[in-house]
mmCIF file of C-alpha atoms in Angstrom:
data_model
loop_
_atom_site.group_PDB
_atom_site.id
_atom_site.type_symbol
_atom_site.label_atom_id
_atom_site.label_comp_id
_atom_site.label_asym_id
_atom_site.label_seq_id
_atom_site.Cartn_x
_atom_site.Cartn_y
_atom_site.Cartn_z
ATOM 1 C CA UNK B 170 8.410 9.791 -24.319
ATOM 2 C CA UNK B 171 5.436 12.117 -23.866
ATOM 3 C CA UNK B 172 4.388 10.695 -20.470
ATOM 4 C CA UNK B 173 6.247 9.780 -17.315
ATOM 5 C CA UNK B 174 8.035 6.524 -16.645
ATOM 6 C CA UNK B 175 7.235 4.545 -13.505
ATOM 7 C CA UNK B 176 10.010 2.075 -12.771
ATOM 8 C CA UNK B 177 8.951 -0.710 -10.396
ATOM 9 C CA UNK B 178 11.878 -2.430 -8.706
ATOM 10 C CA UNK B 179 10.682 -5.956 -8.007
ATOM 11 C CA UNK B 180 14.022 -6.953 -6.493
ATOM 12 C CA UNK B 181 13.541 -4.201 -3.898
ATOM 13 C CA UNK B 182 9.980 -5.409 -3.274
ATOM 14 C CA UNK B 183 11.190 -8.949 -2.614
ATOM 15 C CA UNK B 184 14.095 -7.710 -0.478
ATOM 16 C CA UNK B 185 11.644 -5.738 1.673
ATOM 17 C CA UNK B 186 9.485 -8.825 2.184
ATOM 18 C CA UNK B 187 12.532 -10.892 3.052
ATOM 19 C CA UNK B 188 13.749 -8.276 5.536
ATOM 20 C CA UNK B 189 10.376 -8.181 7.268
ATOM 21 C CA UNK B 190 10.127 -11.959 7.227
ATOM 22 C CA UNK B 191 13.518 -12.156 8.933
ATOM 23 C CA UNK B 192 12.192 -10.143 11.878
ATOM 24 C CA UNK B 193 9.826 -12.968 12.853
ATOM 25 C CA UNK B 194 10.443 -16.387 14.358
ATOM 26 C CA UNK B 195 10.537 -19.335 11.918
ATOM 27 C CA UNK B 196 7.155 -20.442 13.249
ATOM 28 C CA UNK B 197 5.543 -17.178 12.068
ATOM 29 C CA UNK B 198 4.382 -17.013 8.445
ATOM 30 C CA UNK B 199 4.890 -13.703 6.651
ATOM 31 C CA UNK B 200 2.071 -13.042 4.199
ATOM 32 C CA UNK B 201 1.635 -10.079 1.820
ATOM 33 C CA UNK B 202 -1.096 -7.486 1.354
ATOM 34 C CA UNK B 203 -1.602 -6.720 -2.349
ATOM 35 C CA UNK B 204 -4.900 -4.820 -2.238
ATOM 36 C CA UNK B 205 -5.559 -1.684 -4.321
ATOM 37 C CA UNK B 206 -3.774 -3.160 -7.355
ATOM 38 C CA UNK B 207 -0.669 -4.000 -5.373
ATOM 39 C CA UNK B 208 -0.640 -0.549 -3.727
ATOM 40 C CA UNK B 209 -0.837 1.055 -7.158
ATOM 41 C CA UNK B 210 2.146 -0.794 -8.642
ATOM 42 C CA UNK B 211 0.260 -3.590 -10.389
ATOM 43 C CA UNK B 212 -1.106 -6.667 -8.658
ATOM 44 C CA UNK B 213 0.135 -9.036 -11.367
ATOM 45 C CA UNK B 214 3.876 -8.271 -11.274
ATOM 46 C CA UNK B 215 3.861 -7.628 -7.529
ATOM 47 C CA UNK B 216 2.094 -10.852 -6.564
ATOM 48 C CA UNK B 217 4.076 -12.987 -9.017
ATOM 49 C CA UNK B 218 7.370 -11.685 -7.640
ATOM 50 C CA UNK B 219 6.241 -12.280 -4.049
ATOM 51 C CA UNK B 220 4.934 -15.768 -4.816
ATOM 52 C CA UNK B 221 8.242 -16.607 -6.473
ATOM 53 C CA UNK B 222 9.972 -15.430 -3.281
ATOM 54 C CA UNK B 223 7.896 -17.792 -1.167
ATOM 55 C CA UNK B 224 4.710 -15.960 -0.145
ATOM 56 C CA UNK B 225 1.810 -18.388 0.186
ATOM 57 C CA UNK B 226 -0.812 -16.163 1.832
ATOM 58 C CA UNK B 227 -2.111 -12.983 0.185
ATOM 59 C CA UNK B 228 -4.643 -10.416 1.429
ATOM 60 C CA UNK B 229 -6.960 -8.248 -0.667
ATOM 61 C CA UNK B 230 -9.700 -5.776 0.184
ATOM 62 C CA UNK B 231 -12.626 -7.198 -1.775
ATOM 63 C CA UNK B 232 -13.689 -10.400 -3.503
ATOM 64 C CA UNK B 233 -13.321 -8.767 -6.921
ATOM 65 C CA UNK B 234 -9.653 -8.131 -6.137
ATOM 66 C CA UNK B 235 -9.361 -11.748 -5.049
ATOM 67 C CA UNK B 236 -10.795 -12.909 -8.372
ATOM 68 C CA UNK B 237 -8.195 -10.902 -10.286
ATOM 69 C CA UNK B 238 -5.427 -12.198 -8.062
ATOM 70 C CA UNK B 239 -6.537 -15.812 -8.512
ATOM 71 C CA UNK B 240 -6.261 -15.375 -12.282
ATOM 72 C CA UNK B 241 -2.694 -14.157 -11.793
ATOM 73 C CA UNK B 242 -1.499 -16.769 -9.300
ATOM 74 C CA UNK B 243 -3.571 -19.796 -10.220
ATOM 75 C CA UNK B 244 -4.572 -22.367 -7.624
ATOM 76 C CA UNK B 245 -2.437 -22.919 -4.577
ATOM 77 C CA UNK B 246 -1.751 -19.663 -2.705
ATOM 78 C CA UNK B 247 -4.364 -18.698 -0.119
ATOM 79 C CA UNK B 248 -6.230 -15.456 -0.808
ATOM 80 C CA UNK B 249 -7.925 -13.771 2.159
ATOM 81 C CA UNK B 250 -10.586 -11.079 1.683
ATOM 82 C CA UNK B 251 -10.707 -8.333 4.319
ATOM 83 C CA UNK B 252 -14.285 -7.248 3.509
ATOM 84 C CA UNK B 253 -15.523 -10.734 4.231
ATOM 85 C CA UNK B 254 -18.490 -12.417 2.571
ATOM 86 C CA UNK B 255 -20.561 -9.599 1.077
ATOM 87 C CA UNK B 256 -23.931 -10.063 -0.612
ATOM 88 C CA UNK B 257 -23.238 -11.213 -4.171
ATOM 89 C CA UNK B 258 -19.799 -12.670 -3.368
ATOM 90 C CA UNK B 259 -20.844 -16.291 -2.910
ATOM 91 C CA UNK B 260 -20.058 -17.581 -6.399
ATOM 92 C CA UNK B 261 -16.658 -15.859 -6.526
ATOM 93 C CA UNK B 262 -15.722 -17.172 -3.102
ATOM 94 C CA UNK B 263 -16.788 -20.706 -3.977
ATOM 95 C CA UNK B 264 -15.485 -20.917 -7.544
ATOM 96 C CA UNK B 265 -12.126 -19.253 -6.854
ATOM 97 C CA UNK B 266 -11.340 -20.659 -3.393
ATOM 98 C CA UNK B 267 -11.240 -17.245 -1.743
ATOM 99 C CA UNK B 268 -11.170 -17.071 2.035
ATOM 100 C CA UNK B 269 -13.492 -14.368 3.393
ATOM 101 C CA UNK B 270 -12.614 -12.853 6.759
ATOM 102 C CA UNK B 271 -16.091 -12.760 8.271
ATOM 103 C CA UNK B 272 -16.704 -9.480 10.078
ATOM 104 C CA UNK B 273 -20.156 -9.889 11.606
ATOM 105 C CA UNK B 274 -22.795 -12.374 12.629
ATOM 106 C CA UNK B 275 -24.671 -11.483 9.430
ATOM 107 C CA UNK B 276 -21.651 -12.419 7.319
ATOM 108 C CA UNK B 277 -21.155 -15.565 9.343
ATOM 109 C CA UNK B 278 -24.767 -16.556 8.712
ATOM 110 C CA UNK B 279 -24.508 -15.752 5.004
ATOM 111 C CA UNK B 280 -21.372 -17.828 4.617
ATOM 112 C CA UNK B 281 -22.558 -20.873 6.548
ATOM 113 C CA UNK B 282 -25.961 -20.902 4.849
ATOM 114 C CA UNK B 283 -24.520 -20.566 1.348
ATOM 115 C CA UNK B 284 -21.289 -22.519 1.584
ATOM 116 C CA UNK B 285 -21.402 -24.534 4.783
ATOM 117 C CA UNK B 286 -17.948 -24.832 6.272
ATOM 118 C CA UNK B 287 -16.084 -23.832 3.115
ATOM 119 C CA UNK B 288 -12.792 -22.120 4.085
ATOM 120 C CA UNK B 289 -13.233 -18.885 6.012
ATOM 121 C CA UNK B 290 -11.529 -16.682 8.554
ATOM 122 C CA UNK B 291 -12.815 -14.274 11.177
ATOM 123 C CA UNK B 292 -11.954 -10.669 11.901
ATOM 124 C CA UNK B 293 -12.338 -9.367 15.461
ATOM 125 C CA UNK B 294 -12.602 -5.759 16.593
ATOM 126 C CA UNK B 295 -10.143 -5.058 19.401
ATOM 127 C CA UNK B 296 -10.643 -1.298 19.548
ATOM 128 C CA UNK B 297 -10.303 0.162 16.056
ATOM 129 C CA UNK B 298 -14.086 0.194 15.542
ATOM 130 C CA UNK B 299 -13.881 -0.342 11.816
ATOM 131 C CA UNK B 300 -14.354 -4.022 10.928
ATOM 132 C CA UNK B 301 -14.803 -7.189 12.937
ATOM 133 C CA UNK B 302 -16.894 -8.769 15.659
ATOM 134 C CA UNK B 303 -16.873 -7.029 18.998
ATOM 135 C CA UNK B 304 -16.180 -9.040 22.169
ATOM 136 C CA UNK B 305 -19.841 -9.692 23.025
ATOM 137 C CA UNK B 306 -20.628 -10.857 19.484
ATOM 138 C CA UNK B 307 -17.580 -13.087 19.429
ATOM 139 C CA UNK B 308 -18.443 -14.624 22.776
ATOM 140 C CA UNK B 309 -21.833 -15.644 21.396
ATOM 141 C CA UNK B 310 -20.516 -17.404 18.280
ATOM 142 C CA UNK B 311 -16.950 -18.411 19.142
ATOM 143 C CA UNK B 312 -17.780 -22.032 19.935
ATOM 144 C CA UNK B 313 -19.672 -22.465 16.651
ATOM 145 C CA UNK B 314 -16.975 -20.693 14.628
ATOM 146 C CA UNK B 315 -14.068 -22.550 16.157
ATOM 147 C CA UNK B 316 -15.841 -25.855 15.688
ATOM 148 C CA UNK B 317 -15.958 -25.148 11.954
ATOM 149 C CA UNK B 318 -12.188 -24.703 11.796
ATOM 150 C CA UNK B 319 -11.367 -21.152 10.639
ATOM 151 C CA UNK B 320 -8.213 -20.700 8.553
ATOM 152 C CA UNK B 321 -7.379 -17.518 10.473
ATOM 153 C CA UNK B 322 -8.618 -15.330 13.317
ATOM 154 C CA UNK B 323 -7.326 -11.783 12.984
ATOM 155 C CA UNK B 324 -7.600 -8.211 14.182
ATOM 156 C CA UNK B 325 -5.990 -4.947 13.093
ATOM 157 C CA UNK B 326 -4.015 -2.335 15.025
ATOM 158 C CA UNK B 327 -5.091 1.291 14.777
ATOM 159 C CA UNK B 328 -1.868 2.998 15.912
ATOM 160 C CA UNK B 329 0.951 0.609 15.036
ATOM 161 C CA UNK B 330 2.897 3.339 13.226
ATOM 162 C CA UNK B 331 3.226 5.062 16.621
ATOM 163 C CA UNK B 332 5.184 2.528 18.708
ATOM 164 C CA UNK B 333 4.547 4.271 22.033
ATOM 165 C CA UNK B 334 0.818 4.767 21.553
ATOM 166 C CA UNK B 335 -1.073 3.154 24.470
ATOM 167 C CA UNK B 336 -3.698 1.699 22.148
ATOM 168 C CA UNK B 337 -1.168 -0.807 20.802
ATOM 169 C CA UNK B 338 -0.806 -2.646 24.088
ATOM 170 C CA UNK B 339 -4.530 -2.255 24.803
ATOM 171 C CA UNK B 340 -5.413 -3.946 21.515
ATOM 172 C CA UNK B 341 -2.797 -6.641 22.059
ATOM 173 C CA UNK B 342 -4.291 -7.452 25.456
ATOM 174 C CA UNK B 343 -7.814 -7.468 24.053
ATOM 175 C CA UNK B 344 -6.795 -9.776 21.197
ATOM 176 C CA UNK B 345 -5.185 -12.158 23.651
ATOM 177 C CA UNK B 346 -8.253 -12.098 25.884
ATOM 178 C CA UNK B 347 -10.484 -12.923 22.911
ATOM 179 C CA UNK B 348 -8.289 -15.582 21.316
ATOM 180 C CA UNK B 349 -5.850 -17.239 23.731
ATOM 181 C CA UNK B 350 -6.282 -20.995 23.616
ATOM 182 C CA UNK B 351 -8.572 -21.080 20.565
ATOM 183 C CA UNK B 352 -6.415 -23.548 18.620
ATOM 184 C CA UNK B 353 -6.704 -21.618 15.333
ATOM 185 C CA UNK B 354 -4.015 -19.558 13.537
ATOM 186 C CA UNK B 355 -3.984 -15.913 14.639
ATOM 187 C CA UNK B 356 -2.877 -12.637 13.057
ATOM 188 C CA UNK B 357 -2.741 -9.139 14.522
ATOM 189 C CA UNK B 358 -0.002 -7.255 12.691
ATOM 190 C CA UNK B 359 0.495 -5.502 9.387
ATOM 191 C CA UNK B 360 3.807 -3.698 8.750
ATOM 192 C CA UNK B 361 3.691 -1.484 11.833
ATOM 193 C CA UNK B 362 2.656 -4.250 14.203
ATOM 194 C CA UNK B 363 5.331 -6.552 12.837
ATOM 195 C CA UNK B 364 7.910 -3.890 13.731
ATOM 196 C CA UNK B 365 6.550 -3.557 17.290
ATOM 197 C CA UNK B 366 8.093 -6.884 18.242
ATOM 198 C CA UNK B 367 7.469 -10.619 18.501
ATOM 199 C CA UNK B 368 4.652 -10.379 21.033
ATOM 200 C CA UNK B 369 2.546 -8.898 18.214
ATOM 201 C CA UNK B 370 3.394 -11.545 15.596
ATOM 202 C CA UNK B 371 1.285 -14.573 16.600
ATOM 203 C CA UNK B 372 1.080 -17.059 13.670
ATOM 204 C CA UNK B 373 0.789 -14.825 10.595
ATOM 205 C CA UNK B 374 1.914 -11.262 9.868
ATOM 206 C CA UNK B 375 0.455 -9.225 7.023
ATOM 207 C CA UNK B 376 2.920 -6.557 5.814
ATOM 208 C CA UNK B 377 1.565 -4.129 3.249
ATOM 209 C CA UNK B 378 3.058 -0.680 2.761
ATOM 210 C CA UNK B 379 6.476 -1.739 4.041
ATOM 211 C CA UNK B 380 6.797 -4.083 1.064
ATOM 212 C CA UNK B 381 6.442 -1.124 -1.282
ATOM 213 C CA UNK B 382 9.054 1.083 0.364
ATOM 214 C CA UNK B 383 6.849 3.045 2.759
ATOM 215 C CA UNK B 384 6.914 3.976 6.425
ATOM 216 C CA UNK B 385 6.835 2.818 9.147
ATOM 217 C CA UNK B 386 9.461 0.430 7.703
ATOM 218 C CA UNK B 387 12.202 3.038 7.501
ATOM 219 C CA UNK B 388 14.782 0.471 6.355
ATOM 220 C CA UNK B 389 12.727 -0.407 3.282
ATOM 221 C CA UNK B 390 14.282 -0.143 -0.138
ATOM 222 C CA UNK B 391 12.348 2.178 -2.481
ATOM 223 C CA UNK B 392 10.280 0.274 -5.020
ATOM 224 C CA UNK B 393 8.677 3.040 -7.123
ATOM 225 C CA UNK B 394 10.739 5.510 -9.147
ATOM 226 C CA UNK B 395 9.155 8.157 -11.392
ATOM 227 C CA UNK B 396 10.814 10.204 -14.124
ATOM 228 C CA UNK B 397 8.869 12.938 -15.954
ATOM 229 C CA UNK B 398 9.853 14.199 -19.419
ATOM 230 C CA UNK B 399 10.473 17.909 -19.950
ATOM 231 C CA UNK B 400 8.012 19.248 -22.534
ATOM 232 C CA UNK B 401 9.417 22.760 -22.776
ATOM 233 C CA UNK B 402 11.787 25.170 -21.022
ATOM 234 C CA UNK B 403 11.533 28.959 -20.973
ATOM 235 C CA UNK B 404 13.132 31.993 -19.403
ATOM 236 C CA UNK B 405 10.822 33.877 -17.031
ATOM 237 C CA UNK B 406 11.642 37.512 -16.332
ATOM 238 C CA UNK B 407 11.298 39.279 -12.948
ATOM 239 C CA UNK B 408 7.651 40.082 -12.250
ATOM 240 C CA UNK B 409 6.290 37.342 -14.519
ATOM 241 C CA UNK B 410 4.151 34.571 -13.029
ATOM 242 C CA UNK B 411 3.983 30.830 -13.640
ATOM 243 C CA UNK B 412 0.908 28.611 -13.784
ATOM 244 C CA UNK B 413 -2.733 28.884 -12.772
ATOM 245 C CA UNK B 414 -3.675 31.651 -10.391
ATOM 246 C CA UNK B 415 -0.300 33.384 -10.854
ATOM 247 C CA UNK B 416 0.637 31.969 -7.460
ATOM 248 C CA UNK B 417 4.400 32.160 -8.071
ATOM 249 C CA UNK B 418 6.018 35.331 -9.362
ATOM 250 C CA UNK B 419 9.696 35.443 -10.321
ATOM 251 C CA UNK B 420 11.817 37.834 -8.270
ATOM 252 C CA UNK B 421 14.722 37.412 -10.653
ATOM 253 C CA UNK B 422 15.265 35.848 -14.045
ATOM 254 C CA UNK B 423 14.590 32.103 -13.920
ATOM 255 C CA UNK B 424 14.584 29.147 -16.261
ATOM 256 C CA UNK B 425 11.415 27.100 -15.853
ATOM 257 C CA UNK B 426 10.927 23.586 -17.208
ATOM 258 C CA UNK B 427 7.410 22.254 -17.738
ATOM 259 C CA UNK B 428 7.240 18.497 -17.161
ATOM 260 C CA UNK B 429 4.560 16.025 -18.228
ATOM 261 C CA UNK B 430 2.843 14.966 -15.019
ATOM 262 C CA UNK B 431 0.237 16.296 -12.652
ATOM 263 C CA UNK B 432 -2.615 15.438 -10.349
ATOM 264 C CA UNK B 433 -4.137 13.135 -12.985
ATOM 265 C CA UNK B 434 -1.008 11.042 -12.458
ATOM 266 C CA UNK B 435 -1.275 10.963 -8.663
ATOM 267 C CA UNK B 436 1.065 13.937 -8.151
ATOM 268 C CA UNK B 437 -1.280 15.777 -5.871
ATOM 269 C CA UNK B 438 -2.305 19.405 -6.311
ATOM 270 C CA UNK B 439 -1.516 19.996 -2.660
ATOM 271 C CA UNK B 440 2.187 19.816 -3.593
ATOM 272 C CA UNK B 441 1.833 23.156 -5.381
ATOM 273 C CA UNK B 442 4.788 25.389 -4.596
ATOM 274 C CA UNK B 443 6.341 22.717 -2.343
ATOM 275 C CA UNK B 444 8.871 20.003 -2.855
ATOM 276 C CA UNK B 445 11.116 19.434 -5.820
ATOM 277 C CA UNK B 446 12.051 17.264 -8.748
ATOM 278 C CA UNK B 447 15.614 16.062 -9.174
ATOM 279 C CA UNK B 448 18.246 16.041 -11.896
ATOM 280 C CA UNK B 449 21.202 13.763 -11.156
ATOM 281 C CA UNK B 450 20.769 14.356 -7.426
ATOM 282 C CA UNK B 451 20.194 18.111 -7.613
ATOM 283 C CA UNK B 452 16.890 19.468 -6.320
ATOM 284 C CA UNK B 453 14.817 21.645 -8.646
ATOM 285 C CA UNK B 454 11.938 23.386 -6.820
ATOM 286 C CA UNK B 455 8.331 23.172 -7.956
ATOM 287 C CA UNK B 456 7.045 26.612 -8.944
ATOM 288 C CA UNK B 457 3.364 27.513 -8.866
ATOM 289 C CA UNK B 458 0.432 25.158 -8.945
ATOM 290 C CA UNK B 459 0.508 21.513 -9.883
ATOM 291 C CA UNK B 460 -2.034 21.188 -12.692
ATOM 292 C CA UNK B 461 -3.762 18.151 -14.151
ATOM 293 C CA UNK B 462 -1.043 17.289 -16.662
ATOM 294 C CA UNK B 463 1.921 19.565 -15.966
ATOM 295 C CA UNK B 464 4.267 20.798 -13.260
ATOM 296 C CA UNK B 465 6.568 23.811 -13.548
ATOM 297 C CA UNK B 466 10.066 23.302 -12.152
ATOM 298 C CA UNK B 467 12.887 25.795 -11.581
ATOM 299 C CA UNK B 468 16.047 24.576 -13.348
ATOM 300 C CA UNK B 469 17.905 27.911 -13.324
ATOM 301 C CA UNK B 470 20.806 26.576 -11.292
ATOM 302 C CA UNK B 471 21.402 23.498 -13.426
ATOM 303 C CA UNK B 472 23.024 25.263 -16.338
ATOM 304 C CA UNK B 473 21.603 22.600 -18.658
ATOM 305 C CA UNK B 474 18.152 21.779 -20.016
ATOM 306 C CA UNK B 475 17.466 18.173 -18.973
ATOM 307 C CA UNK B 476 15.318 15.824 -20.993
ATOM 308 C CA UNK B 477 13.610 14.551 -17.840
ATOM 309 C CA UNK B 478 13.384 15.154 -14.090
ATOM 310 C CA UNK B 479 12.754 12.648 -11.286
ATOM 311 C CA UNK B 480 10.022 13.047 -8.676
ATOM 312 C CA UNK B 481 10.304 9.655 -6.927
ATOM 313 C CA UNK B 482 13.969 8.785 -6.616
ATOM 314 C CA UNK B 483 16.777 8.047 -4.169
ATOM 315 C CA UNK B 484 16.732 11.652 -2.950
ATOM 316 C CA UNK B 485 12.953 11.837 -2.500
ATOM 317 C CA UNK B 486 11.047 8.741 -1.489
ATOM 318 C CA UNK B 487 7.326 8.206 -1.374
ATOM 319 C CA UNK B 488 6.917 9.428 2.210
ATOM 320 C CA UNK B 489 8.992 12.571 1.612
ATOM 321 C CA UNK B 490 6.808 13.383 -1.379
ATOM 322 C CA UNK B 491 3.721 12.658 0.686
ATOM 323 C CA UNK B 492 4.937 15.088 3.339
ATOM 324 C CA UNK B 493 4.937 17.951 0.831
ATOM 325 C CA UNK B 494 1.389 16.992 -0.136
ATOM 326 C CA UNK B 495 0.199 16.816 3.468
ATOM 327 C CA UNK B 496 -0.683 13.141 3.202
ATOM 328 C CA UNK B 497 0.861 9.681 3.631
ATOM 329 C CA UNK B 498 2.882 7.442 1.343
ATOM 330 C CA UNK B 499 -0.066 5.057 0.964
ATOM 331 C CA UNK B 500 -2.071 7.733 -0.854
ATOM 332 C CA UNK B 501 0.771 8.654 -3.185
ATOM 333 C CA UNK B 502 1.341 5.027 -4.181
ATOM 334 C CA UNK B 503 -2.305 4.115 -4.661
ATOM 335 C CA UNK B 504 -3.034 7.323 -6.607
ATOM 336 C CA UNK B 505 -0.477 6.725 -9.341
ATOM 337 C CA UNK B 506 -2.382 7.048 -12.595
ATOM 338 C CA UNK B 507 -2.640 4.924 -15.720
ATOM 339 C CA UNK B 508 -0.641 7.174 -18.042
ATOM 340 C CA UNK B 509 2.819 6.157 -16.874
ATOM 341 C CA UNK B 510 4.936 3.875 -18.988
ATOM 342 C CA UNK B 511 5.397 1.147 -16.408
ATOM 343 C CA UNK B 512 8.725 -0.616 -16.509
ATOM 344 C CA UNK B 513 9.520 -3.643 -14.365
ATOM 345 C CA UNK B 514 13.060 -3.893 -13.037
ATOM 346 C CA UNK B 515 14.887 -6.762 -11.404
ATOM 347 C CA UNK B 516 14.944 -10.531 -11.518
ATOM 348 C CA UNK B 517 11.431 -10.717 -10.148
ATOM 349 C CA UNK B 518 10.171 -9.379 -13.471
ATOM 350 C CA UNK B 519 11.026 -12.632 -15.224
#
């Protein structure tokens, strides 16, 4: 193969959802966030596997993502849209039974004028200051909204990946103050909030990154595995450099393998000179700059010339790789490019 292979373990994906679902009371429904093309792993295989496992509520970022997901899942599962009812979304929302999470009085007006009381939800701002109605706005429309029967009233935690951060309890208290006694289903927690404990669960939880093997769910099984083919190996003599900018110079004789993969494939340039690829569990350091299509790797100590090297594997998960790049696992996953040969593994692929 001339390009990398991205193996997607759907059994691990389902096991992660099941493990998170088990952390909630039976009265709490565990949904799934599949925005950004299923966190870069493909919304079609990801959502089909999760639906087969029992997921009935899915969340996407935009109506266009909801339209794609509806084509995959057919009628039945509920599809919630975080961005709400944007201008131009009306036909998609109506025709495809999408449920917009209305974020403002303007969106509320747009939805009610265009679609009456067609299914909708509401997003409240409890301190993140990103999306949702603030307390004063909500107070002015709550009676009207609740009379129309929202499918969900939700908010989002800003610091849930930091369990001791004081904003978690502050947002929980604000959400309770805004919603206690409303008689509509409520949701506050994505992966991090779900892990904070049952007081954060309410009626629906919305795990995202934890499904795909990322922190803060440190017990998650890895879902994405990447193997990169070796294009060429060469011996580099002391004093010779490798890659753009001559940023790595050999101090002693080294064998360098050039693998097919780079920042065009979501393997970020900021990993240059940091981290490693692996051969049968043995680390092989990255040498020099990560370029668009190639990475140079030191295989001197292997004693063999491998046909491929692994960059996402049991020894180096998505968050470890993200650490070398100075980012988070979310960015690594959602940056994975289109050139990989994508291979679905596990019973969920059926």
